[in-house]
Tab-separated table of C-alpha atoms in Angstrom:
chain	number	residue	atom	x	y	z
L	1	MET	CA	0.710	-26.606	-10.493
L	2	GLU	CA	-2.465	-28.044	-12.009
L	3	LEU	CA	-3.312	-26.825	-15.514
L	4	ALA	CA	-6.637	-25.426	-14.160
L	5	GLU	CA	-4.785	-23.275	-11.658
L	6	GLN	CA	-2.367	-22.029	-14.343
L	7	GLU	CA	-5.248	-20.978	-16.569
L	8	ARG	CA	-7.043	-19.236	-13.725
L	9	LEU	CA	-3.865	-17.275	-12.887
L	10	GLN	CA	-3.541	-16.190	-16.501
L	11	THR	CA	-7.132	-14.930	-16.681
L	12	THR	CA	-7.323	-13.145	-13.314
L	13	ASP	CA	-7.732	-9.319	-14.001
L	14	VAL	CA	-5.355	-6.877	-12.599
L	15	GLN	CA	-6.765	-4.406	-10.080
L	16	SER	CA	-6.529	-0.875	-11.433
L	17	ASP	CA	-4.747	1.748	-9.343
L	18	VAL	CA	-7.097	4.416	-10.710
L	19	GLY	CA	-9.635	5.662	-8.291
L	20	PRO	CA	-11.834	6.913	-6.777
L	21	PRO	CA	-10.259	5.097	-3.847
L	22	ASN	CA	-12.677	3.165	-1.638
L	23	LEU	CA	-10.380	1.347	0.845
L	24	GLU	CA	-11.857	1.752	4.305
L	25	SER	CA	-9.254	0.353	6.566
L	26	PHE	CA	-5.846	-1.330	7.111
L	27	SER	CA	-5.178	-4.373	9.349
L	28	THR	CA	-1.933	-5.919	10.645
L	29	VAL	CA	-0.367	-8.162	13.332
L	30	ALA	CA	2.596	-7.307	15.554
L	31	VAL	CA	3.981	-9.891	18.034
L	32	GLY	CA	7.203	-9.929	20.054
L	33	LYS	CA	10.122	-7.584	19.556
L	34	GLU	CA	9.926	-8.096	15.818
L	35	GLY	CA	6.434	-6.576	15.986
L	36	TYR	CA	8.176	-3.199	16.259
L	37	GLU	CA	8.447	-3.247	12.470
L	38	ALA	CA	4.801	-2.035	12.562
L	39	ALA	CA	6.088	1.383	13.668
L	40	VAL	CA	7.471	2.059	10.194
L	41	LEU	CA	4.335	0.507	8.536
L	42	MET	CA	1.928	2.670	10.482
L	43	HIS	CA	4.080	5.801	10.018
L	44	SER	CA	4.075	5.226	6.206
L	45	ILE	CA	0.345	4.549	6.165
L	46	ARG	CA	-0.310	7.863	7.854
L	47	GLN	CA	1.638	9.758	5.223
L	48	TYR	CA	-1.095	8.889	2.685
L	49	SER	CA	-4.240	7.834	4.602
L	50	ASP	CA	-6.277	8.581	7.661
L	51	LYS	CA	-8.307	5.343	7.469
L	52	PRO	CA	-8.549	3.197	10.630
L	53	ILE	CA	-5.714	0.718	11.376
L	54	PHE	CA	-6.700	-2.448	13.140
L	55	LEU	CA	-3.702	-3.710	15.083
L	56	PHE	CA	-3.640	-7.174	16.748
L	57	ALA	CA	-0.605	-7.301	19.030
L	58	ASP	CA	0.725	-9.016	22.113
L	59	GLU	CA	2.042	-7.311	25.226
L	60	ALA	CA	5.672	-7.481	24.130
L	61	ALA	CA	5.015	-5.623	20.828
L	62	LEU	CA	2.634	-3.120	22.390
L	63	ASN	CA	5.231	-2.166	25.063
L	64	LEU	CA	7.627	-1.187	22.149
L	65	LEU	CA	5.006	0.364	19.914
L	66	VAL	CA	3.117	2.460	22.420
L	67	LYS	CA	5.130	5.696	21.733
L	68	ARG	CA	4.784	5.081	17.935
L	69	LEU	CA	1.039	4.594	17.735
L	70	PRO	CA	-0.490	7.220	15.380
L	71	SER	CA	-4.115	8.408	15.745
L	72	GLY	CA	-6.831	6.095	14.404
L	73	VAL	CA	-5.251	2.844	15.513
L	74	GLU	CA	-7.556	0.371	17.176
L	75	VAL	CA	-5.519	-2.052	19.237
L	76	THR	CA	-6.605	-5.603	20.118
L	77	GLU	CA	-4.185	-7.042	22.651
L	78	VAL	CA	-3.696	-10.766	22.286
L	79	PRO	CA	-2.945	-12.518	25.608
L	80	SER	CA	-0.060	-14.993	25.733
L	81	GLU	CA	-2.504	-17.677	26.874
L	82	VAL	CA	-4.398	-17.238	23.627
L	83	LEU	CA	-1.166	-17.740	21.607
L	84	LYS	CA	-0.359	-20.923	23.610
L	85	GLU	CA	-3.748	-22.377	22.948
L	86	ARG	CA	-3.588	-21.488	19.308
L	87	ARG	CA	-0.224	-23.321	19.084
L	88	LYS	CA	-1.863	-26.497	20.380
L	89	GLU	CA	-4.082	-26.539	17.283
L	90	PHE	CA	-1.081	-27.461	15.167
L	91	PRO	CA	1.275	-30.513	15.364
L	92	GLU	CA	4.371	-30.203	17.507
L	93	ASN	CA	6.497	-31.091	14.460
L	94	LEU	CA	5.304	-28.679	11.795
L	95	SER	CA	7.018	-30.670	9.058
L	96	GLU	CA	4.234	-33.057	9.306
L	97	VAL	CA	1.941	-30.619	7.631
L	98	TRP	CA	4.152	-28.023	5.828
L	99	ARG	CA	7.264	-28.234	3.792
L	100	ARG	CA	10.223	-26.903	5.742
L	101	GLY	CA	7.740	-26.398	8.621
L	102	LYS	CA	10.183	-27.243	11.457
L	103	GLU	CA	13.072	-25.286	9.892
L	104	LEU	CA	11.116	-22.154	9.328
L	105	SER	CA	8.821	-22.206	12.408
L	106	SER	CA	10.950	-19.460	14.079
L	107	LEU	CA	10.130	-17.183	11.107
L	108	PHE	CA	6.525	-18.234	10.741
L	109	PRO	CA	4.972	-19.405	14.044
L	110	PRO	CA	1.488	-20.662	13.006
L	111	GLU	CA	-0.175	-19.321	16.093
L	112	ILE	CA	0.913	-15.783	15.050
L	113	LEU	CA	-0.008	-16.322	11.362
L	114	SER	CA	-3.531	-17.301	12.392
L	115	LEU	CA	-4.066	-13.778	13.852
L	116	LYS	CA	-4.090	-12.411	10.356
L	117	MET	CA	-7.591	-13.749	9.736
L	118	ASP	CA	-8.798	-12.307	13.121
L	119	ALA	CA	-7.427	-8.855	12.262
L	120	MET	CA	-9.059	-8.931	8.777
L	121	LEU	CA	-12.419	-10.148	10.156
L	122	LYS	CA	-12.658	-7.372	12.731
L	123	ALA	CA	-11.754	-4.788	10.221
L	124	ILE	CA	-14.216	-5.926	7.604
L	125	LYS	CA	-17.007	-6.193	10.084
L	126	ARG	CA	-16.292	-2.748	11.389
L	127	THR	CA	-15.502	-0.862	8.145
L	128	GLY	CA	-16.708	-3.008	5.202
L	129	ASN	CA	-13.297	-3.708	3.680
L	130	THR	CA	-9.669	-3.911	4.627
L	131	LEU	CA	-6.140	-4.347	3.350
L	132	PHE	CA	-4.219	-6.720	5.522
L	133	VAL	CA	-0.531	-5.990	5.398
L	134	ASP	CA	2.352	-7.679	7.218
L	135	ALA	CA	4.117	-5.495	9.769
L	136	ASP	CA	7.177	-5.205	7.425
L	137	ILE	CA	5.346	-3.407	4.663
L	138	VAL	CA	6.434	0.095	3.896
L	139	PHE	CA	4.183	2.372	1.802
L	140	THR	CA	5.776	4.784	-0.583
L	141	GLY	CA	2.524	5.906	-2.234
L	142	PRO	CA	-1.237	5.816	-1.566
L	143	ILE	CA	-3.699	3.036	-2.147
L	144	SER	CA	-5.823	4.654	-4.836
L	145	CYS	CA	-7.688	1.515	-5.998
L	146	ASN	CA	-11.417	1.419	-6.546
L	147	PHE	CA	-12.084	-2.108	-5.401
L	148	THR	CA	-14.966	-3.959	-6.972
L	149	THR	CA	-14.213	-7.576	-6.254
L	150	PRO	CA	-14.339	-9.211	-2.758
L	151	LEU	CA	-10.713	-10.345	-2.951
L	152	VAL	CA	-7.452	-8.918	-4.392
L	153	LEU	CA	-4.242	-10.866	-4.049
L	154	SER	CA	-0.591	-9.895	-4.551
L	155	PRO	CA	1.407	-12.272	-6.999
L	156	HIS	CA	5.060	-12.907	-6.294
L	157	PHE	CA	5.828	-12.245	-10.009
L	158	GLU	CA	8.403	-14.925	-9.981
L	159	ASP	CA	9.352	-16.901	-13.160
L	160	VAL	CA	9.420	-20.079	-11.169
L	161	THR	CA	6.735	-20.928	-8.605
L	162	SER	CA	8.343	-21.378	-5.168
L	163	ILE	CA	7.155	-23.693	-2.454
L	164	GLY	CA	5.300	-20.643	-1.087
L	165	GLY	CA	2.941	-20.561	-3.945
L	166	GLU	CA	1.815	-17.828	-6.445
L	167	TYR	CA	0.576	-15.188	-3.989
L	168	ASN	CA	2.022	-13.378	-0.925
L	169	ALA	CA	0.138	-13.733	2.371
L	170	GLY	CA	1.339	-10.355	3.596
L	171	TYR	CA	-0.686	-8.149	1.279
L	172	VAL	CA	-4.423	-9.135	0.951
L	173	TYR	CA	-7.527	-7.035	0.311
L	174	SER	CA	-11.029	-8.317	1.023
L	175	SER	CA	-14.569	-6.982	1.589
L	176	SER	CA	-15.986	-10.435	2.322
L	177	ASP	CA	-16.558	-11.356	6.039
L	178	GLU	CA	-16.605	-14.997	4.847
L	179	PHE	CA	-13.123	-14.778	3.514
L	180	PRO	CA	-11.177	-14.834	6.905
L	181	TYR	CA	-12.978	-18.026	7.917
L	182	TYR	CA	-12.274	-19.649	4.602
L	183	TRP	CA	-8.596	-18.647	4.698
L	184	LYS	CA	-8.241	-20.052	8.245
L	185	GLN	CA	-9.763	-23.357	7.180
L	186	LYS	CA	-7.505	-23.619	4.120
L	187	PHE	CA	-4.455	-22.642	6.264
L	188	GLU	CA	-5.187	-25.494	8.660
L	189	ASP	CA	-6.415	-28.219	6.241
L	190	ASP	CA	-5.294	-27.470	2.660
L	191	SER	CA	-1.849	-25.827	2.468
L	192	SER	CA	1.553	-27.242	1.869
L	193	PHE	CA	3.327	-24.081	3.020
L	194	PHE	CA	1.949	-22.359	6.133
L	195	GLU	CA	-0.904	-19.909	5.394
L	196	GLN	CA	0.383	-18.962	1.944
L	197	GLU	CA	0.462	-21.879	-0.553
L	198	CYS	CA	-3.304	-22.384	-0.198
L	199	MET	CA	-3.886	-18.894	-1.662
L	200	THR	CA	-3.291	-20.331	-5.168
L	201	ARG	CA	-6.721	-21.894	-5.005
L	202	PHE	CA	-8.610	-18.830	-3.583
L	203	PRO	CA	-9.616	-17.460	-7.067
L	204	PHE	CA	-11.723	-20.619	-7.625
L	205	ASN	CA	-13.937	-19.700	-4.650
L	206	PHE	CA	-13.924	-15.805	-4.719
L	207	ASP	CA	-14.196	-13.329	-7.549
L	208	THR	CA	-10.566	-12.269	-7.433
L	209	ARG	CA	-8.263	-9.601	-8.936
L	210	THR	CA	-4.553	-9.198	-8.504
L	211	PHE	CA	-2.486	-6.188	-7.500
L	212	SER	CA	-0.047	-4.815	-10.097
L	213	LYS	CA	3.728	-4.887	-9.921
L	214	SER	CA	3.581	-1.521	-8.293
L	215	HIS	CA	2.555	-3.185	-4.981
L	216	ASN	CA	4.375	-5.328	-2.453
L	217	VAL	CA	7.896	-5.268	-3.978
L	218	GLY	CA	9.652	-7.862	-1.903
L	219	LEU	CA	12.694	-10.066	-1.807
L	220	TRP	CA	11.048	-12.681	-4.089
L	221	ARG	CA	11.635	-10.160	-6.901
L	222	THR	CA	15.244	-9.480	-6.046
L	223	ARG	CA	16.841	-12.596	-4.672
L	224	HIS	CA	17.828	-13.782	-8.073
L	225	LEU	CA	19.811	-10.609	-8.731
L	226	ASP	CA	23.600	-10.655	-8.411
L	227	PRO	CA	24.445	-9.108	-4.988
L	228	ARG	CA	27.770	-7.931	-6.363
L	229	ARG	CA	26.026	-5.456	-8.625
L	230	SER	CA	25.128	-2.007	-7.372
L	231	PRO	CA	21.652	-1.036	-6.106
L	232	GLN	CA	21.348	1.304	-9.139
L	233	MET	CA	21.832	-1.614	-11.473
L	234	HIS	CA	19.260	-3.694	-9.537
L	235	MET	CA	16.855	-0.780	-9.846
L	236	LYS	CA	17.360	-0.761	-13.615
L	237	GLU	CA	16.715	-4.559	-13.787
L	238	LEU	CA	13.538	-4.085	-11.818
L	239	GLY	CA	12.219	-1.212	-13.845
L	240	ILE	CA	12.478	1.162	-10.909
L	241	LYS	CA	13.243	4.861	-11.403
L	242	SER	CA	13.675	7.409	-8.593
L	243	LEU	CA	13.342	11.021	-9.743
L	244	GLU	CA	10.513	13.365	-8.711
L	245	ASP	CA	8.860	10.137	-7.366
L	246	VAL	CA	9.619	6.422	-7.273
L	247	THR	CA	8.190	4.489	-10.233
L	248	ILE	CA	8.225	0.890	-11.345
L	249	TRP	CA	7.776	0.233	-15.073
L	250	GLY	CA	6.362	3.790	-15.332
L	251	GLU	CA	3.794	3.433	-12.561
L	252	LYS	CA	4.032	4.977	-9.050
L	253	LEU	CA	5.546	2.347	-6.722
L	254	VAL	CA	3.036	1.917	-3.876
L	255	SER	CA	4.792	-0.360	-1.328
L	256	PHE	CA	7.929	-2.384	-0.471
L	257	HIS	CA	7.890	-5.585	1.598
L	258	LEU	CA	11.140	-5.891	3.515
L	259	HIS	CA	12.789	-6.377	6.890
L	260	LEU	CA	15.038	-3.474	7.585
L	261	ARG	CA	16.588	-5.521	10.333
L	262	PRO	CA	16.303	-9.078	9.092
L	263	LYS	CA	16.917	-12.229	11.146
L	264	LEU	CA	19.847	-14.436	10.340
L	265	LEU	CA	17.799	-16.777	8.036
L	266	GLN	CA	16.534	-13.680	6.102
L	267	ARG	CA	19.707	-11.642	5.761
L	268	ASP	CA	21.090	-13.003	2.589
L	269	PRO	CA	17.864	-13.025	0.646
L	270	SER	CA	16.969	-9.573	2.078
L	271	TYR	CA	20.302	-7.909	0.968
L	272	ASN	CA	19.197	-6.812	-2.461
L	273	ILE	CA	15.746	-5.475	-1.621
L	274	VAL	CA	16.970	-3.513	1.403
L	275	ASN	CA	19.600	-1.806	-0.717
L	276	VAL	CA	17.094	-1.097	-3.520
L	277	PHE	CA	14.674	0.463	-0.983
L	278	TYR	CA	17.223	2.717	0.516
L	279	GLU	CA	18.677	3.737	-2.858
L	280	SER	CA	15.189	4.555	-4.130
L	281	MET	CA	14.219	6.747	-1.136
L	282	LYS	CA	17.617	8.556	-1.147
L	283	ARG	CA	17.280	9.454	-4.825
L	284	SER	CA	13.592	10.493	-4.658
L	285	ALA	CA	12.705	14.159	-4.608
L	286	ASN	CA	9.346	13.374	-2.990
L	287	GLU	CA	9.170	15.164	0.363
L	288	LYS	CA	7.229	12.262	1.938
L	289	HIS	CA	10.029	9.891	0.972
L	290	LYS	CA	12.557	12.210	2.606
L	291	GLU	CA	10.536	12.361	5.731
L	292	LEU	CA	10.130	8.633	5.767
L	293	LEU	CA	13.779	8.128	5.464
L	294	ARG	CA	14.338	10.603	8.340
L	295	PHE	CA	11.969	8.685	10.462
L	296	ILE	CA	13.633	5.305	9.703
L	297	ASN	CA	17.226	6.631	10.146
L	298	ASN	CA	16.742	8.793	13.129
L	299	GLU	CA	14.010	7.046	15.136
L	300	TYR	CA	13.213	3.521	13.985
L	301	ILE	CA	16.732	2.099	13.392
L	302	PRO	CA	18.210	3.270	16.699
L	303	ASP	CA	15.247	1.790	18.491
L	304	ALA	CA	15.512	-1.377	16.442
L	305	PHE	CA	19.194	-1.839	17.555
L	306	MET	CA	18.270	-1.212	21.195
L	307	TYR	CA	15.361	-3.602	21.116
L	308	GLY	CA	17.438	-6.301	19.373
L	309	LEU	CA	15.457	-6.660	16.162
L	310	GLY	CA	17.116	-9.091	13.806
L	311	GLU	CA	18.927	-10.952	16.622
L	312	ASP	CA	17.998	-14.582	16.746
């Protein structure tokens, strides 16, 4: 990483989780059978917020999600022809433009990734701001931030920068209707790892803050942990406590980022984070966490098995 980028990362202010909250919408993308993950996402959003959810989805995902759509979801159906045309915008061999592009294309199809910008743009134009989240986000607390900058990014909080860059592309706040266009351009022309690595340079062009460690707890924080150790030990290493509520380093834990039914390539790196999530929810006395766990165990997981989530 260039020295200028390192200095910028070190000086980016952390977004406070103290309100009054001013988030006006959520946005997400769900495609194919794996898009059914959005059922848990939307269920968890509605435990804490009644703000609009802007969902971009194809026919396959909508067929699975139709019985799980809560109130206040605005659906934009994406025809298969549109996705086919989007795919033509990228090289047939994705390794020509992104590291491990061909190997990881089944996990990160670029035509689907490009829908993130569409979802954000529609939400921002309609409501003024949005939090874009991947379909495999699970909220365990409310978004109470009072946002004052046009962009807030979620760091990976890794000791060593991975090929994916400093920030995670599955958890992005913006109030700028210029940002989705900018992101799309960088994704196509100035990124070494899909739509994500380019985010390292976003703070040079937008006034940016970063989410705290309470948000977007994903496998990048747990894959270095010894899988032979118990989830309780991993929670201790991560600073997570689960009593009356779930906290991380003393602050309420707002969201996890995980595949509850991961694909083959994701299974080993997902093992620790999935176990930490379940252990945190089981130990929590928070009634919303108990209800979320009931929904996952009694409704989502049986459906996920039936629909073949996680099967390559």
